[in-house]
Amino acid sequence: MDLTWRELLLAAGTPLLLPAARPALALAAGLEPTALVTADTRSHVVAVDLVRGRVRARIPTLPGPRSIERAGARLAVVAHPYDGALSLVDGRDLRVARVLRGMGSPRYTAARRDGPLAYVTDSGRGELATIAVVRGRIVRRVELGGPARHVGIAPDGRRLWTALGSKASELALIDLRDPSRPRLLRRIRPPFLAHDVAVAPDGRRVWVSSGDQGRIAVYDPALLEPVLELDADAPPQHIAFSSGVVLVTSGEDGTLRVHAQKDGRVLRASSVPTGSYNVTAGWGWAASPSLSVGTLCVTDGTGRQVERLRVAPAAHDACLMPPAA
């Protein structure tokens, strides 16, 4: 069930939803995901109740939890680039289920929502590691030829895109038709130095942000060429998809832009705390943590701000875990 606030309102016949009414409506609809947020300098992950606007728990981890991404119904992969390790966090029991070591500098994770595998970029070794998350094992590595970082996976799970650096002159395209044996297909040169890569929920477009310019390129994944180039705020920008729109944050400028997914038009622009680099979305919610001031800026799925919570001195990344069944 992935309804926007607008869809819930229409279903209820309500023309306007005030912020105070949102928690009650979310509770009634069962839309109660938990946000897991990395507290980079405090060696833990913060579990946040989005509906009630409060911290549920603090989950101790190895030092320097940097990125976090959901992998399956209840696990999240946390990357510790300075320790060369991954923590697998149980999003229901709110504990670290397993720690995996033996990586160079793990950075970001992509996973099929219904699959047992996650794919973690290792910028230290220039590799992509395949993780069997339930078993807690690294099952395969493939060399990409560059310090891979941000990563996006097609919704059908057949292809994966990653930027080979934070200001990457190349993108790598990986074949996942055999999910346990990824294969590098080719490298693609973007029209600028690339940073983030995100595949649209319908798989028809791939949004690539810039690490050195205020620009975004929107690719046709069949043609492997940009079909749109858009203006953006200060680099680096980060991207998430929600409710038919595209959310783009600029941590340097402290902005959140909401674009139409179809043609890239800017529908709305609002302020978020500076340092709000990353953004994540799901179940009619979106969240952007701030590395600079440690806040979690919570919006509805269309980018309208619901709440702003201070969760840690520094918060680099977040993911949303599904509501309990």
JSON list of N, CA, C and O in Angstrom, two decimals, residues 190-239:
[
{"chain": "A", "resi": 190, "resn": "PRO", "atom": "N", "xyz": [28.97, 10.83, -18.69]},
{"chain": "A", "resi": 190, "resn": "PRO", "atom": "CA", "xyz": [27.87, 11.79, -18.54]},
{"chain": "A", "resi": 190, "resn": "PRO", "atom": "C", "xyz": [28.29, 13.18, -19.04]},
{"chain": "A", "resi": 190, "resn": "PRO", "atom": "O", "xyz": [29.48, 13.43, -19.28]},
{"chain": "A", "resi": 191, "resn": "PRO", "atom": "N", "xyz": [27.32, 14.11, -19.17]},
{"chain": "A", "resi": 191, "resn": "PRO", "atom": "CA", "xyz": [27.65, 15.45, -19.69]},
{"chain": "A", "resi": 191, "resn": "PRO", "atom": "C", "xyz": [28.30, 16.36, -18.65]},
{"chain": "A", "resi": 191, "resn": "PRO", "atom": "O", "xyz": [28.56, 17.52, -18.94]},
{"chain": "A", "resi": 192, "resn": "PHE", "atom": "N", "xyz": [28.55, 15.85, -17.45]},
{"chain": "A", "resi": 192, "resn": "PHE", "atom": "CA", "xyz": [29.22, 16.58, -16.38]},
{"chain": "A", "resi": 192, "resn": "PHE", "atom": "C", "xyz": [29.84, 15.54, -15.46]},
{"chain": "A", "resi": 192, "resn": "PHE", "atom": "O", "xyz": [29.72, 14.33, -15.72]},
{"chain": "A", "resi": 193, "resn": "LEU", "atom": "N", "xyz": [30.48, 15.96, -14.41]},
{"chain": "A", "resi": 193, "resn": "LEU", "atom": "CA", "xyz": [31.00, 15.01, -13.43]},
{"chain": "A", "resi": 193, "resn": "LEU", "atom": "C", "xyz": [29.84, 14.58, -12.52]},
{"chain": "A", "resi": 193, "resn": "LEU", "atom": "O", "xyz": [29.26, 15.40, -11.82]},
{"chain": "A", "resi": 194, "resn": "ALA", "atom": "N", "xyz": [29.52, 13.30, -12.56]},
{"chain": "A", "resi": 194, "resn": "ALA", "atom": "CA", "xyz": [28.28, 12.81, -11.94]},
{"chain": "A", "resi": 194, "resn": "ALA", "atom": "C", "xyz": [28.46, 12.51, -10.46]},
{"chain": "A", "resi": 194, "resn": "ALA", "atom": "O", "xyz": [29.57, 12.22, -9.98]},
{"chain": "A", "resi": 195, "resn": "HIS", "atom": "N", "xyz": [27.33, 12.56, -9.74]},
{"chain": "A", "resi": 195, "resn": "HIS", "atom": "CA", "xyz": [27.35, 12.25, -8.31]},
{"chain": "A", "resi": 195, "resn": "HIS", "atom": "C", "xyz": [26.32, 11.17, -7.97]},
{"chain": "A", "resi": 195, "resn": "HIS", "atom": "O", "xyz": [26.68, 10.04, -7.71]},
{"chain": "A", "resi": 196, "resn": "ASP", "atom": "N", "xyz": [25.04, 11.50, -7.97]},
{"chain": "A", "resi": 196, "resn": "ASP", "atom": "CA", "xyz": [24.00, 10.53, -7.58]},
{"chain": "A", "resi": 196, "resn": "ASP", "atom": "C", "xyz": [23.36, 9.94, -8.83]},
{"chain": "A", "resi": 196, "resn": "ASP", "atom": "O", "xyz": [23.32, 10.57, -9.90]},
{"chain": "A", "resi": 197, "resn": "VAL", "atom": "N", "xyz": [22.85, 8.71, -8.67]},
{"chain": "A", "resi": 197, "resn": "VAL", "atom": "CA", "xyz": [22.17, 7.99, -9.76]},
{"chain": "A", "resi": 197, "resn": "VAL", "atom": "C", "xyz": [20.91, 7.36, -9.18]},
{"chain": "A", "resi": 197, "resn": "VAL", "atom": "O", "xyz": [20.98, 6.64, -8.18]},
{"chain": "A", "resi": 198, "resn": "ALA", "atom": "N", "xyz": [19.76, 7.62, -9.81]},
{"chain": "A", "resi": 198, "resn": "ALA", "atom": "CA", "xyz": [18.49, 7.06, -9.30]},
{"chain": "A", "resi": 198, "resn": "ALA", "atom": "C", "xyz": [17.63, 6.64, -10.47]},
{"chain": "A", "resi": 198, "resn": "ALA", "atom": "O", "xyz": [17.45, 7.40, -11.43]},
{"chain": "A", "resi": 199, "resn": "VAL", "atom": "N", "xyz": [17.09, 5.43, -10.40]},
{"chain": "A", "resi": 199, "resn": "VAL", "atom": "CA", "xyz": [16.24, 4.89, -11.47]},
{"chain": "A", "resi": 199, "resn": "VAL", "atom": "C", "xyz": [14.79, 5.09, -11.08]},
{"chain": "A", "resi": 199, "resn": "VAL", "atom": "O", "xyz": [14.38, 4.78, -9.96]},
{"chain": "A", "resi": 200, "resn": "ALA", "atom": "N", "xyz": [13.99, 5.62, -12.01]},
{"chain": "A", "resi": 200, "resn": "ALA", "atom": "CA", "xyz": [12.57, 5.89, -11.75]},
{"chain": "A", "resi": 200, "resn": "ALA", "atom": "C", "xyz": [11.82, 4.60, -11.45]},
{"chain": "A", "resi": 200, "resn": "ALA", "atom": "O", "xyz": [12.19, 3.52, -11.93]},
{"chain": "A", "resi": 201, "resn": "PRO", "atom": "N", "xyz": [10.75, 4.68, -10.66]},
{"chain": "A", "resi": 201, "resn": "PRO", "atom": "CA", "xyz": [10.00, 3.47, -10.29]},
{"chain": "A", "resi": 201, "resn": "PRO", "atom": "C", "xyz": [9.46, 2.68, -11.47]},
{"chain": "A", "resi": 201, "resn": "PRO", "atom": "O", "xyz": [9.28, 1.46, -11.36]},
{"chain": "A", "resi": 202, "resn": "ASP", "atom": "N", "xyz": [9.18, 3.35, -12.59]},
{"chain": "A", "resi": 202, "resn": "ASP", "atom": "CA", "xyz": [8.71, 2.61, -13.77]},
{"chain": "A", "resi": 202, "resn": "ASP", "atom": "C", "xyz": [9.85, 2.14, -14.65]},
{"chain": "A", "resi": 202, "resn": "ASP", "atom": "O", "xyz": [9.61, 1.46, -15.67]},
{"chain": "A", "resi": 203, "resn": "GLY", "atom": "N", "xyz": [11.07, 2.47, -14.30]},
{"chain": "A", "resi": 203, "resn": "GLY", "atom": "CA", "xyz": [12.24, 2.03, -15.04]},
{"chain": "A", "resi": 203, "resn": "GLY", "atom": "C", "xyz": [12.49, 2.75, -16.35]},
{"chain": "A", "resi": 203, "resn": "GLY", "atom": "O", "xyz": [13.45, 2.42, -17.05]},
{"chain": "A", "resi": 204, "resn": "ARG", "atom": "N", "xyz": [11.68, 3.76, -16.68]},
{"chain": "A", "resi": 204, "resn": "ARG", "atom": "CA", "xyz": [11.80, 4.39, -18.00]},
{"chain": "A", "resi": 204, "resn": "ARG", "atom": "C", "xyz": [12.80, 5.53, -18.06]},
{"chain": "A", "resi": 204, "resn": "ARG", "atom": "O", "xyz": [13.16, 5.97, -19.14]},
{"chain": "A", "resi": 205, "resn": "ARG", "atom": "N", "xyz": [13.23, 6.01, -16.90]},
{"chain": "A", "resi": 205, "resn": "ARG", "atom": "CA", "xyz": [14.20, 7.10, -16.87]},
{"chain": "A", "resi": 205, "resn": "ARG", "atom": "C", "xyz": [15.20, 6.86, -15.75]},
{"chain": "A", "resi": 205, "resn": "ARG", "atom": "O", "xyz": [14.89, 6.25, -14.73]},
{"chain": "A", "resi": 206, "resn": "VAL", "atom": "N", "xyz": [16.41, 7.37, -15.95]},
{"chain": "A", "resi": 206, "resn": "VAL", "atom": "CA", "xyz": [17.46, 7.34, -14.94]},
{"chain": "A", "resi": 206, "resn": "VAL", "atom": "C", "xyz": [17.92, 8.77, -14.72]},
{"chain": "A", "resi": 206, "resn": "VAL", "atom": "O", "xyz": [18.34, 9.44, -15.67]},
{"chain": "A", "resi": 207, "resn": "TRP", "atom": "N", "xyz": [17.80, 9.25, -13.50]},
{"chain": "A", "resi": 207, "resn": "TRP", "atom": "CA", "xyz": [18.19, 10.61, -13.15]},
{"chain": "A", "resi": 207, "resn": "TRP", "atom": "C", "xyz": [19.61, 10.59, -12.59]},
{"chain": "A", "resi": 207, "resn": "TRP", "atom": "O", "xyz": [19.91, 9.81, -11.68]},
{"chain": "A", "resi": 208, "resn": "VAL", "atom": "N", "xyz": [20.45, 11.45, -13.15]},
{"chain": "A", "resi": 208, "resn": "VAL", "atom": "CA", "xyz": [21.86, 11.54, -12.75]},
{"chain": "A", "resi": 208, "resn": "VAL", "atom": "C", "xyz": [22.14, 12.98, -12.34]},
{"chain": "A", "resi": 208, "resn": "VAL", "atom": "O", "xyz": [21.94, 13.90, -13.14]},
{"chain": "A", "resi": 209, "resn": "SER", "atom": "N", "xyz": [22.62, 13.16, -11.12]},
{"chain": "A", "resi": 209, "resn": "SER", "atom": "CA", "xyz": [22.93, 14.51, -10.65]},
{"chain": "A", "resi": 209, "resn": "SER", "atom": "C", "xyz": [24.41, 14.79, -10.82]},
{"chain": "A", "resi": 209, "resn": "SER", "atom": "O", "xyz": [25.23, 13.90, -11.04]},
{"chain": "A", "resi": 210, "resn": "SER", "atom": "N", "xyz": [24.76, 16.06, -10.66]},
{"chain": "A", "resi": 210, "resn": "SER", "atom": "CA", "xyz": [26.13, 16.50, -10.88]},
{"chain": "A", "resi": 210, "resn": "SER", "atom": "C", "xyz": [26.88, 16.70, -9.57]},
{"chain": "A", "resi": 210, "resn": "SER", "atom": "O", "xyz": [26.29, 17.13, -8.56]},
{"chain": "A", "resi": 211, "resn": "GLY", "atom": "N", "xyz": [28.15, 16.39, -9.59]},
{"chain": "A", "resi": 211, "resn": "GLY", "atom": "CA", "xyz": [29.01, 16.66, -8.45]},
{"chain": "A", "resi": 211, "resn": "GLY", "atom": "C", "xyz": [29.76, 17.96, -8.57]},
{"chain": "A", "resi": 211, "resn": "GLY", "atom": "O", "xyz": [30.41, 18.39, -7.59]},
{"chain": "A", "resi": 212, "resn": "ASP", "atom": "N", "xyz": [29.69, 18.62, -9.73]},
{"chain": "A", "resi": 212, "resn": "ASP", "atom": "CA", "xyz": [30.47, 19.84, -9.91]},
{"chain": "A", "resi": 212, "resn": "ASP", "atom": "C", "xyz": [29.68, 21.00, -10.52]},
{"chain": "A", "resi": 212, "resn": "ASP", "atom": "O", "xyz": [30.21, 22.10, -10.65]},
{"chain": "A", "resi": 213, "resn": "GLN", "atom": "N", "xyz": [28.41, 20.76, -10.88]},
{"chain": "A", "resi": 213, "resn": "GLN", "atom": "CA", "xyz": [27.60, 21.81, -11.50]},
{"chain": "A", "resi": 213, "resn": "GLN", "atom": "C", "xyz": [26.17, 21.74, -10.98]},
{"chain": "A", "resi": 213, "resn": "GLN", "atom": "O", "xyz": [25.75, 20.72, -10.44]},
{"chain": "A", "resi": 214, "resn": "GLY", "atom": "N", "xyz": [25.43, 22.82, -11.17]},
{"chain": "A", "resi": 214, "resn": "GLY", "atom": "CA", "xyz": [24.01, 22.83, -10.85]},
{"chain": "A", "resi": 214, "resn": "GLY", "atom": "C", "xyz": [23.19, 22.27, -11.99]},
{"chain": "A", "resi": 214, "resn": "GLY", "atom": "O", "xyz": [22.40, 23.00, -12.61]},
{"chain": "A", "resi": 215, "resn": "ARG", "atom": "N", "xyz": [23.34, 20.97, -12.26]},
{"chain": "A", "resi": 215, "resn": "ARG", "atom": "CA", "xyz": [22.67, 20.36, -13.39]},
{"chain": "A", "resi": 215, "resn": "ARG", "atom": "C", "xyz": [22.28, 18.92, -13.08]},
{"chain": "A", "resi": 215, "resn": "ARG", "atom": "O", "xyz": [22.88, 18.25, -12.23]},
{"chain": "A", "resi": 216, "resn": "ILE", "atom": "N", "xyz": [21.26, 18.46, -13.80]},
{"chain": "A", "resi": 216, "resn": "ILE", "atom": "CA", "xyz": [20.79, 17.08, -13.72]},
{"chain": "A", "resi": 216, "resn": "ILE", "atom": "C", "xyz": [20.57, 16.59, -15.15]},
{"chain": "A", "resi": 216, "resn": "ILE", "atom": "O", "xyz": [20.04, 17.32, -15.99]},
{"chain": "A", "resi": 217, "resn": "ALA", "atom": "N", "xyz": [20.97, 15.37, -15.42]},
{"chain": "A", "resi": 217, "resn": "ALA", "atom": "CA", "xyz": [20.70, 14.73, -16.72]},
{"chain": "A", "resi": 217, "resn": "ALA", "atom": "C", "xyz": [19.72, 13.59, -16.50]},
{"chain": "A", "resi": 217, "resn": "ALA", "atom": "O", "xyz": [19.86, 12.81, -15.55]},
{"chain": "A", "resi": 218, "resn": "VAL", "atom": "N", "xyz": [18.72, 13.50, -17.37]},
{"chain": "A", "resi": 218, "resn": "VAL", "atom": "CA", "xyz": [17.72, 12.43, -17.30]},
{"chain": "A", "resi": 218, "resn": "VAL", "atom": "C", "xyz": [17.93, 11.52, -18.51]},
{"chain": "A", "resi": 218, "resn": "VAL", "atom": "O", "xyz": [17.79, 11.96, -19.66]},
{"chain": "A", "resi": 219, "resn": "TYR", "atom": "N", "xyz": [18.28, 10.28, -18.23]},
{"chain": "A", "resi": 219, "resn": "TYR", "atom": "CA", "xyz": [18.64, 9.33, -19.28]},
{"chain": "A", "resi": 219, "resn": "TYR", "atom": "C", "xyz": [17.46, 8.44, -19.67]},
{"chain": "A", "resi": 219, "resn": "TYR", "atom": "O", "xyz": [16.62, 8.07, -18.83]},
{"chain": "A", "resi": 220, "resn": "ASP", "atom": "N", "xyz": [17.43, 8.07, -20.95]},
{"chain": "A", "resi": 220, "resn": "ASP", "atom": "CA", "xyz": [16.63, 6.96, -21.43]},
{"chain": "A", "resi": 220, "resn": "ASP", "atom": "C", "xyz": [17.49, 5.72, -21.28]},
{"chain": "A", "resi": 220, "resn": "ASP", "atom": "O", "xyz": [18.54, 5.60, -21.93]},
{"chain": "A", "resi": 221, "resn": "PRO", "atom": "N", "xyz": [17.12, 4.75, -20.43]},
{"chain": "A", "resi": 221, "resn": "PRO", "atom": "CA", "xyz": [18.00, 3.60, -20.20]},
{"chain": "A", "resi": 221, "resn": "PRO", "atom": "C", "xyz": [18.12, 2.66, -21.39]},
{"chain": "A", "resi": 221, "resn": "PRO", "atom": "O", "xyz": [19.04, 1.84, -21.43]},
{"chain": "A", "resi": 222, "resn": "ALA", "atom": "N", "xyz": [17.20, 2.77, -22.34]},
{"chain": "A", "resi": 222, "resn": "ALA", "atom": "CA", "xyz": [17.33, 1.96, -23.55]},
{"chain": "A", "resi": 222, "resn": "ALA", "atom": "C", "xyz": [18.35, 2.56, -24.50]},
{"chain": "A", "resi": 222, "resn": "ALA", "atom": "O", "xyz": [19.17, 1.85, -25.10]},
{"chain": "A", "resi": 223, "resn": "LEU", "atom": "N", "xyz": [18.32, 3.90, -24.65]},
{"chain": "A", "resi": 223, "resn": "LEU", "atom": "CA", "xyz": [19.24, 4.58, -25.54]},
{"chain": "A", "resi": 223, "resn": "LEU", "atom": "C", "xyz": [20.60, 4.84, -24.90]},
{"chain": "A", "resi": 223, "resn": "LEU", "atom": "O", "xyz": [21.59, 5.06, -25.59]},
{"chain": "A", "resi": 224, "resn": "LEU", "atom": "N", "xyz": [20.61, 4.85, -23.55]},
{"chain": "A", "resi": 224, "resn": "LEU", "atom": "CA", "xyz": [21.81, 5.20, -22.78]},
{"chain": "A", "resi": 224, "resn": "LEU", "atom": "C", "xyz": [22.30, 6.60, -23.12]},
{"chain": "A", "resi": 224, "resn": "LEU", "atom": "O", "xyz": [23.50, 6.87, -23.17]},
{"chain": "A", "resi": 225, "resn": "GLU", "atom": "N", "xyz": [21.34, 7.49, -23.34]},
{"chain": "A", "resi": 225, "resn": "GLU", "atom": "CA", "xyz": [21.65, 8.89, -23.65]},
{"chain": "A", "resi": 225, "resn": "GLU", "atom": "C", "xyz": [20.69, 9.79, -22.88]},
{"chain": "A", "resi": 225, "resn": "GLU", "atom": "O", "xyz": [19.53, 9.41, -22.63]},
{"chain": "A", "resi": 226, "resn": "PRO", "atom": "N", "xyz": [21.14, 11.02, -22.52]},
{"chain": "A", "resi": 226, "resn": "PRO", "atom": "CA", "xyz": [20.22, 11.95, -21.87]},
{"chain": "A", "resi": 226, "resn": "PRO", "atom": "C", "xyz": [19.12, 12.41, -22.82]},
{"chain": "A", "resi": 226, "resn": "PRO", "atom": "O", "xyz": [19.37, 12.70, -23.99]},
{"chain": "A", "resi": 227, "resn": "VAL", "atom": "N", "xyz": [17.91, 12.46, -22.30]},
{"chain": "A", "resi": 227, "resn": "VAL", "atom": "CA", "xyz": [16.79, 13.01, -23.07]},
{"chain": "A", "resi": 227, "resn": "VAL", "atom": "C", "xyz": [16.35, 14.36, -22.50]},
{"chain": "A", "resi": 227, "resn": "VAL", "atom": "O", "xyz": [15.59, 15.09, -23.14]},
{"chain": "A", "resi": 228, "resn": "LEU", "atom": "N", "xyz": [16.80, 14.69, -21.29]},
{"chain": "A", "resi": 228, "resn": "LEU", "atom": "CA", "xyz": [16.54, 15.98, -20.66]},
{"chain": "A", "resi": 228, "resn": "LEU", "atom": "C", "xyz": [17.77, 16.41, -19.89]},
{"chain": "A", "resi": 228, "resn": "LEU", "atom": "O", "xyz": [18.50, 15.56, -19.33]},
{"chain": "A", "resi": 229, "resn": "GLU", "atom": "N", "xyz": [18.04, 17.71, -19.88]},
{"chain": "A", "resi": 229, "resn": "GLU", "atom": "CA", "xyz": [19.02, 18.28, -18.97]},
{"chain": "A", "resi": 229, "resn": "GLU", "atom": "C", "xyz": [18.36, 19.43, -18.23]},
{"chain": "A", "resi": 229, "resn": "GLU", "atom": "O", "xyz": [17.74, 20.31, -18.86]},
{"chain": "A", "resi": 230, "resn": "LEU", "atom": "N", "xyz": [18.44, 19.41, -16.91]},
{"chain": "A", "resi": 230, "resn": "LEU", "atom": "CA", "xyz": [17.72, 20.34, -16.06]},
{"chain": "A", "resi": 230, "resn": "LEU", "atom": "C", "xyz": [18.68, 21.17, -15.23]},
{"chain": "A", "resi": 230, "resn": "LEU", "atom": "O", "xyz": [19.76, 20.70, -14.85]},
{"chain": "A", "resi": 231, "resn": "ASP", "atom": "N", "xyz": [18.25, 22.39, -14.91]},
{"chain": "A", "resi": 231, "resn": "ASP", "atom": "CA", "xyz": [18.98, 23.20, -13.95]},
{"chain": "A", "resi": 231, "resn": "ASP", "atom": "C", "xyz": [18.71, 22.67, -12.55]},
{"chain": "A", "resi": 231, "resn": "ASP", "atom": "O", "xyz": [17.65, 22.12, -12.26]},
{"chain": "A", "resi": 232, "resn": "ALA", "atom": "N", "xyz": [19.68, 22.84, -11.67]},
{"chain": "A", "resi": 232, "resn": "ALA", "atom": "CA", "xyz": [19.56, 22.39, -10.29]},
{"chain": "A", "resi": 232, "resn": "ALA", "atom": "C", "xyz": [20.28, 23.39, -9.39]},
{"chain": "A", "resi": 232, "resn": "ALA", "atom": "O", "xyz": [20.97, 24.29, -9.87]},
{"chain": "A", "resi": 233, "resn": "ASP", "atom": "N", "xyz": [20.11, 23.20, -8.09]},
{"chain": "A", "resi": 233, "resn": "ASP", "atom": "CA", "xyz": [20.84, 24.03, -7.13]},
{"chain": "A", "resi": 233, "resn": "ASP", "atom": "C", "xyz": [22.27, 23.51, -6.98]},
{"chain": "A", "resi": 233, "resn": "ASP", "atom": "O", "xyz": [22.70, 22.65, -7.73]},
{"chain": "A", "resi": 234, "resn": "ALA", "atom": "N", "xyz": [22.98, 24.03, -5.99]},
{"chain": "A", "resi": 234, "resn": "ALA", "atom": "CA", "xyz": [24.41, 23.74, -5.87]},
{"chain": "A", "resi": 234, "resn": "ALA", "atom": "C", "xyz": [24.69, 22.25, -5.77]},
{"chain": "A", "resi": 234, "resn": "ALA", "atom": "O", "xyz": [23.94, 21.51, -5.12]},
{"chain": "A", "resi": 235, "resn": "PRO", "atom": "N", "xyz": [25.77, 21.79, -6.39]},
{"chain": "A", "resi": 235, "resn": "PRO", "atom": "CA", "xyz": [26.14, 20.39, -6.27]},
{"chain": "A", "resi": 235, "resn": "PRO", "atom": "C", "xyz": [26.74, 20.10, -4.89]},
{"chain": "A", "resi": 235, "resn": "PRO", "atom": "O", "xyz": [27.22, 21.02, -4.22]},
{"chain": "A", "resi": 236, "resn": "PRO", "atom": "N", "xyz": [26.73, 18.82, -4.50]},
{"chain": "A", "resi": 236, "resn": "PRO", "atom": "CA", "xyz": [26.08, 17.70, -5.17]},
{"chain": "A", "resi": 236, "resn": "PRO", "atom": "C", "xyz": [24.59, 17.64, -4.83]},
{"chain": "A", "resi": 236, "resn": "PRO", "atom": "O", "xyz": [24.18, 18.03, -3.74]},
{"chain": "A", "resi": 237, "resn": "GLN", "atom": "N", "xyz": [23.80, 17.16, -5.78]},
{"chain": "A", "resi": 237, "resn": "GLN", "atom": "CA", "xyz": [22.37, 16.98, -5.53]},
{"chain": "A", "resi": 237, "resn": "GLN", "atom": "C", "xyz": [22.09, 15.48, -5.35]},
{"chain": "A", "resi": 237, "resn": "GLN", "atom": "O", "xyz": [22.81, 14.63, -5.87]},
{"chain": "A", "resi": 238, "resn": "HIS", "atom": "N", "xyz": [21.03, 15.19, -4.60]},
{"chain": "A", "resi": 238, "resn": "HIS", "atom": "CA", "xyz": [20.61, 13.81, -4.38]},
{"chain": "A", "resi": 238, "resn": "HIS", "atom": "C", "xyz": [19.13, 13.66, -4.72]},
{"chain": "A", "resi": 238, "resn": "HIS", "atom": "O", "xyz": [18.38, 14.63, -4.63]},
{"chain": "A", "resi": 239, "resn": "ILE", "atom": "N", "xyz": [18.73, 12.45, -5.08]},
{"chain": "A", "resi": 239, "resn": "ILE", "atom": "CA", "xyz": [17.46, 12.23, -5.77]},
{"chain": "A", "resi": 239, "resn": "ILE", "atom": "C", "xyz": [16.68, 11.10, -5.12]},
{"chain": "A", "resi": 239, "resn": "ILE", "atom": "O", "xyz": [17.25, 10.06, -4.75]}
]
